[in-house]
CSV table of C-alpha atoms in Angstrom, one decimal:
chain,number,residue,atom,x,y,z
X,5,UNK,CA,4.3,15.2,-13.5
X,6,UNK,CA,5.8,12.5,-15.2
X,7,UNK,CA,7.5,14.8,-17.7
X,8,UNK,CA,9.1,16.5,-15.1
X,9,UNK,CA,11.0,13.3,-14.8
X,10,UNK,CA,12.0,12.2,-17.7
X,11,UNK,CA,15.4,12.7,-17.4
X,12,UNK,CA,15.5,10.7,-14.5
X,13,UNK,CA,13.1,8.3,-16.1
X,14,UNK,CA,15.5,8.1,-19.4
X,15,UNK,CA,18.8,7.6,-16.8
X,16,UNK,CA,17.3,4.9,-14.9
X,17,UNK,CA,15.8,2.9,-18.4
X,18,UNK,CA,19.7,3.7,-19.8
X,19,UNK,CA,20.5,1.4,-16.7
X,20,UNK,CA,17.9,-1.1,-17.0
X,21,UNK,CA,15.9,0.0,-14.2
X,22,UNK,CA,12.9,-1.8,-14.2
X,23,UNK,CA,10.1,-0.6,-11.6
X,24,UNK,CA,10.1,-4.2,-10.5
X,25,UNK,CA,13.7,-3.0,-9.3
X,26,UNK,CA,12.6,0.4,-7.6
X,27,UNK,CA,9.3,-1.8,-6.0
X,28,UNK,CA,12.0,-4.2,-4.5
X,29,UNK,CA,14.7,-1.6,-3.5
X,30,UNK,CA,12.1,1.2,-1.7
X,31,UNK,CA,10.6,-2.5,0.0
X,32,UNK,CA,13.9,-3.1,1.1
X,33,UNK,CA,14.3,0.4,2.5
X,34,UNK,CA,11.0,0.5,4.7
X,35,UNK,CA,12.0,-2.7,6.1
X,36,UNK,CA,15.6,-1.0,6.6
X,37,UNK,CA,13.8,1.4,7.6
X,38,UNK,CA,11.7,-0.3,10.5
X,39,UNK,CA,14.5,-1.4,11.6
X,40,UNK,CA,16.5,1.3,12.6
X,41,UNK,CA,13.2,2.3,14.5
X,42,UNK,CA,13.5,-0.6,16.1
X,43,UNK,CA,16.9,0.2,17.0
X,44,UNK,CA,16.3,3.8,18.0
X,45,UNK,CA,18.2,5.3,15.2
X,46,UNK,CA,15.9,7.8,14.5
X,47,UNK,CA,18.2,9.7,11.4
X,48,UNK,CA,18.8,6.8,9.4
X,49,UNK,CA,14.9,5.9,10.0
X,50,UNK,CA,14.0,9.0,8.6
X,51,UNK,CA,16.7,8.8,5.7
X,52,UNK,CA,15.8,5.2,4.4
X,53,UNK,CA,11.7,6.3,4.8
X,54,UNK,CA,12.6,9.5,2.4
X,55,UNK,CA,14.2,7.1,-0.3
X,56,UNK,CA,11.4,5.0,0.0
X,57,UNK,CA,8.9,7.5,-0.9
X,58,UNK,CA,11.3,8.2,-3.8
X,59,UNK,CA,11.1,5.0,-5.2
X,60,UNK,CA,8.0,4.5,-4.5
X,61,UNK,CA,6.8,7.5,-6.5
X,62,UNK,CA,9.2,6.7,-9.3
X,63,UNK,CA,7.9,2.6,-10.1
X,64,UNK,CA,4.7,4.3,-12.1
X,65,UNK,CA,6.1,6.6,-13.6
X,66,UNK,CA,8.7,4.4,-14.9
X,67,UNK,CA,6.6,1.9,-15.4
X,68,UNK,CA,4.5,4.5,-18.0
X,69,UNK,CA,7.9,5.4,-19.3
X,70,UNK,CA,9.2,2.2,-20.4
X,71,UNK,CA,5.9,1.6,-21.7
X,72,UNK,CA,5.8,-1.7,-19.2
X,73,UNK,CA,3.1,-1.1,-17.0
X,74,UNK,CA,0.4,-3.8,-16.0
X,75,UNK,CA,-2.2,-5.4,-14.0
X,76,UNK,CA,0.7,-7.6,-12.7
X,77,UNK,CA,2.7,-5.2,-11.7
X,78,UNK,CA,0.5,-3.0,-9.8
X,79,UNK,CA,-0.6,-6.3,-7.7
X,80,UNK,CA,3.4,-7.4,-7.0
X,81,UNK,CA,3.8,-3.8,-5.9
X,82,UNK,CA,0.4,-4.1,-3.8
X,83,UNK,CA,1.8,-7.3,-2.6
X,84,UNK,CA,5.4,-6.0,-1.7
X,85,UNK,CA,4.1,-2.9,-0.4
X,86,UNK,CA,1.6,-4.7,2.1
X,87,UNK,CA,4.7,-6.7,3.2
X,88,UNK,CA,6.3,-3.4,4.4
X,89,UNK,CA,3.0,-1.9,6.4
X,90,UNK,CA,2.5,-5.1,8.4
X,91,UNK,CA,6.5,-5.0,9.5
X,92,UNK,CA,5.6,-1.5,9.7
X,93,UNK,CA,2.8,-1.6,11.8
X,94,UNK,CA,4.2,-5.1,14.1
X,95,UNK,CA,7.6,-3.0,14.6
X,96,UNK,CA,4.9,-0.4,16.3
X,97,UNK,CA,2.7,-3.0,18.3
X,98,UNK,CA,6.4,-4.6,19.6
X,99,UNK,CA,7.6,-0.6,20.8
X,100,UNK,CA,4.3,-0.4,22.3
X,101,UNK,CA,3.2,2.8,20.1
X,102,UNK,CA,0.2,1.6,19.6
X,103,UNK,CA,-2.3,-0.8,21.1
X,104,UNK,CA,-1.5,-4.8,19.7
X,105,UNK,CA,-5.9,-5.3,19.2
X,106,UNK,CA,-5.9,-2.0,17.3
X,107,UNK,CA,-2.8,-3.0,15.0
X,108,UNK,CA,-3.7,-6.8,14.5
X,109,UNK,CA,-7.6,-5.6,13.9
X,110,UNK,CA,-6.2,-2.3,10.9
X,111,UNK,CA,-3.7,-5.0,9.2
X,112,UNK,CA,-6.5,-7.7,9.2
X,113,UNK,CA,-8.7,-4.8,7.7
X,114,UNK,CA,-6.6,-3.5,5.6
X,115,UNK,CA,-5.7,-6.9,4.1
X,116,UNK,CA,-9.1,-7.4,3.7
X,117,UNK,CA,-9.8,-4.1,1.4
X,118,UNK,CA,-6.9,-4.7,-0.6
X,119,UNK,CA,-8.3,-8.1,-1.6
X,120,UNK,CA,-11.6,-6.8,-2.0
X,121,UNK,CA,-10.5,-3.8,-4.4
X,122,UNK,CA,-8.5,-6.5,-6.6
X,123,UNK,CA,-11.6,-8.7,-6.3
X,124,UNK,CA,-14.1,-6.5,-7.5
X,125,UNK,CA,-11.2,-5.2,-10.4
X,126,UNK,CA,-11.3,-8.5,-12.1
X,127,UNK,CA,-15.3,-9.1,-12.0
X,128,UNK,CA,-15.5,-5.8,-13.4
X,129,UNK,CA,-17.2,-3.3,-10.9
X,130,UNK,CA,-13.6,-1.3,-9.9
X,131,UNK,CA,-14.1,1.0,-7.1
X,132,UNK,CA,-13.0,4.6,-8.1
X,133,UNK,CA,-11.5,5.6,-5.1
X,134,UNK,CA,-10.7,4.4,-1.9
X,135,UNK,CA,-8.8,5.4,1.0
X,136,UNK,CA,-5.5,3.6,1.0
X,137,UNK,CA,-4.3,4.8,4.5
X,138,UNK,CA,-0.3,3.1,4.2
X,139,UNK,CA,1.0,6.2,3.3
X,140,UNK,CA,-0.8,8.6,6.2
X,141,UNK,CA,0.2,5.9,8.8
X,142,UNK,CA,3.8,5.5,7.8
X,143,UNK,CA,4.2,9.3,7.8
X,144,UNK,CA,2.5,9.1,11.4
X,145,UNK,CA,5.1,6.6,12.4
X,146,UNK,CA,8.1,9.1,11.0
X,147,UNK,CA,6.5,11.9,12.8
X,148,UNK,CA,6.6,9.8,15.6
X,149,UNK,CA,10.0,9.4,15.7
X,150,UNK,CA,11.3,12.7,15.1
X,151,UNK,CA,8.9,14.5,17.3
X,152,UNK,CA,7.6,11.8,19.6
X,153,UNK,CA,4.4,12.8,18.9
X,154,UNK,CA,2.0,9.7,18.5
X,155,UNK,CA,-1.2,9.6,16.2
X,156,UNK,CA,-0.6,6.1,15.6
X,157,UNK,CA,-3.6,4.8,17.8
X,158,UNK,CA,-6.3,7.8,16.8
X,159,UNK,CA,-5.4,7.2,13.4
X,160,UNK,CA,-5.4,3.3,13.5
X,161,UNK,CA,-8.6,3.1,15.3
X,162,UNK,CA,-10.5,6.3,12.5
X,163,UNK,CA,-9.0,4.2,9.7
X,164,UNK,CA,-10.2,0.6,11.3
X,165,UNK,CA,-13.8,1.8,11.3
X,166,UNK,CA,-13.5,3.4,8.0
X,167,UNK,CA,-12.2,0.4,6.3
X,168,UNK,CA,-14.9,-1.7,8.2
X,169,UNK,CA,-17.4,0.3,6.1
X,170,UNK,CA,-15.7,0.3,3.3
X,171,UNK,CA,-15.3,-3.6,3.2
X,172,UNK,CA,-19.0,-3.9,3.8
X,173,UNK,CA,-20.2,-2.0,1.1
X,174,UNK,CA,-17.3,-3.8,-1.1
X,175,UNK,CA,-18.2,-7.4,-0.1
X,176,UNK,CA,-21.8,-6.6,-0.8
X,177,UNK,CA,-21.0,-5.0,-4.3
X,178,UNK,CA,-18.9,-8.3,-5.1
X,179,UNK,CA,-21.6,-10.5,-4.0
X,180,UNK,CA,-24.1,-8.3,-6.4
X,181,UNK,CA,-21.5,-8.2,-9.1
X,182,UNK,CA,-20.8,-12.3,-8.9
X,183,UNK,CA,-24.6,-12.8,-8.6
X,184,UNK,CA,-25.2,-10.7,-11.9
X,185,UNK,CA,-22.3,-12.7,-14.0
X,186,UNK,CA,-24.2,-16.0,-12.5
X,187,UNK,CA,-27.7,-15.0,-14.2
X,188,UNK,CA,-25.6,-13.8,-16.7
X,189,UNK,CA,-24.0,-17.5,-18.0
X,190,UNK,CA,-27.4,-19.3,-17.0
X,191,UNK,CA,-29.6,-16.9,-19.6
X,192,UNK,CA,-26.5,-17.8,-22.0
X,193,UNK,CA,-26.1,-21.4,-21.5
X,194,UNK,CA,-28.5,-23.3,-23.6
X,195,UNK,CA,-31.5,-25.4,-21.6
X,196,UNK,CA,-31.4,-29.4,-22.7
């Protein structure tokens, strides 16, 4: 995929587009974004969300390119990104598109998994794959607005309970992974 871009990737580098760039522009552009929903302008919703996903999908890549990518970057674009659900997700509670409990309870989750999958990262027991669900509900908030068709609470409330799981079985694999480096620098620390 990414060599499909790589004459995009070269333009943008020629310009000294970094992906920290692209991460703050397509963050600017959801919130934008948001905000024209907000407003009822449903066209330049759906405009602003379309360069978004464009960016978006261009900061690895370029990132790869440029030969610049990093632990640090993925967690400022993690960072900026979560920034842009919850305004996502508040500017749906404040329409009334969804229920407020079902919102605050999916943004508290999903806050939650994000600091558990960067948790268990650094003590060194990654999770393979996990169900990021920004993306789904964001394209069910754009469906929303061009069709006025609303998934937003069905798909709040599946992902909630998902992610409740899913943060269970985390915490206890961090509390299994911790406990292991523990034993770990007692059998290595010498006994006086």
């Amino acid at each position: 995929r990414d060599s499909v871009l790589y004459p995009l990737l070269n333009f943008l580098s020629y310009f000294s587009i970094s992906p920290t760039i692209l991460n703050v522009l397509s963050f600017w552009l959801i919130i934008i974004s948001v905000l024209q929903v907000w407003q009822g302008d449903r066209w330049p919703a759906v405009i602003y969300f379309v360069l978004y996903l464009i960016l978006n999908g261009l900061t690895g890549p370029l990132a790869r390119y440029q030969k610049i990518a990093s632990e640090a970057g993925a967690i400022t674009k993690i960072v900026l990104y979560q920034f842009a659900l919850i305004a996502a997700v508040r500017t749906a509670m404040g329409l009334q598109w969804v229920d407020s409990w079902i919102g605050a309870v999916y943004l508290m989750l999903y806050t939650t998994m994000l600091w558990l999958t960067i948790s268990l990262n650094i003590v060194g027991a990654p999770i393979r794959f996990v169900l990021r669900s920004k993306n789904i509900i964001l394209a069910s908030m754009l469906l929303f607005v061009l069709t006025d068709i609303n998934w937003l609470t069905p798909l709040l409330s599946l992902f909630a309970i998902y992610m409740a799981v899913m943060n269970s079985w985390m915490l206890i694999r961090l509390l299994q992974a911790v406990s292991k480096r523990g034993e770990i620098s007692r059998k290595n620390t010498p006994q006086s």
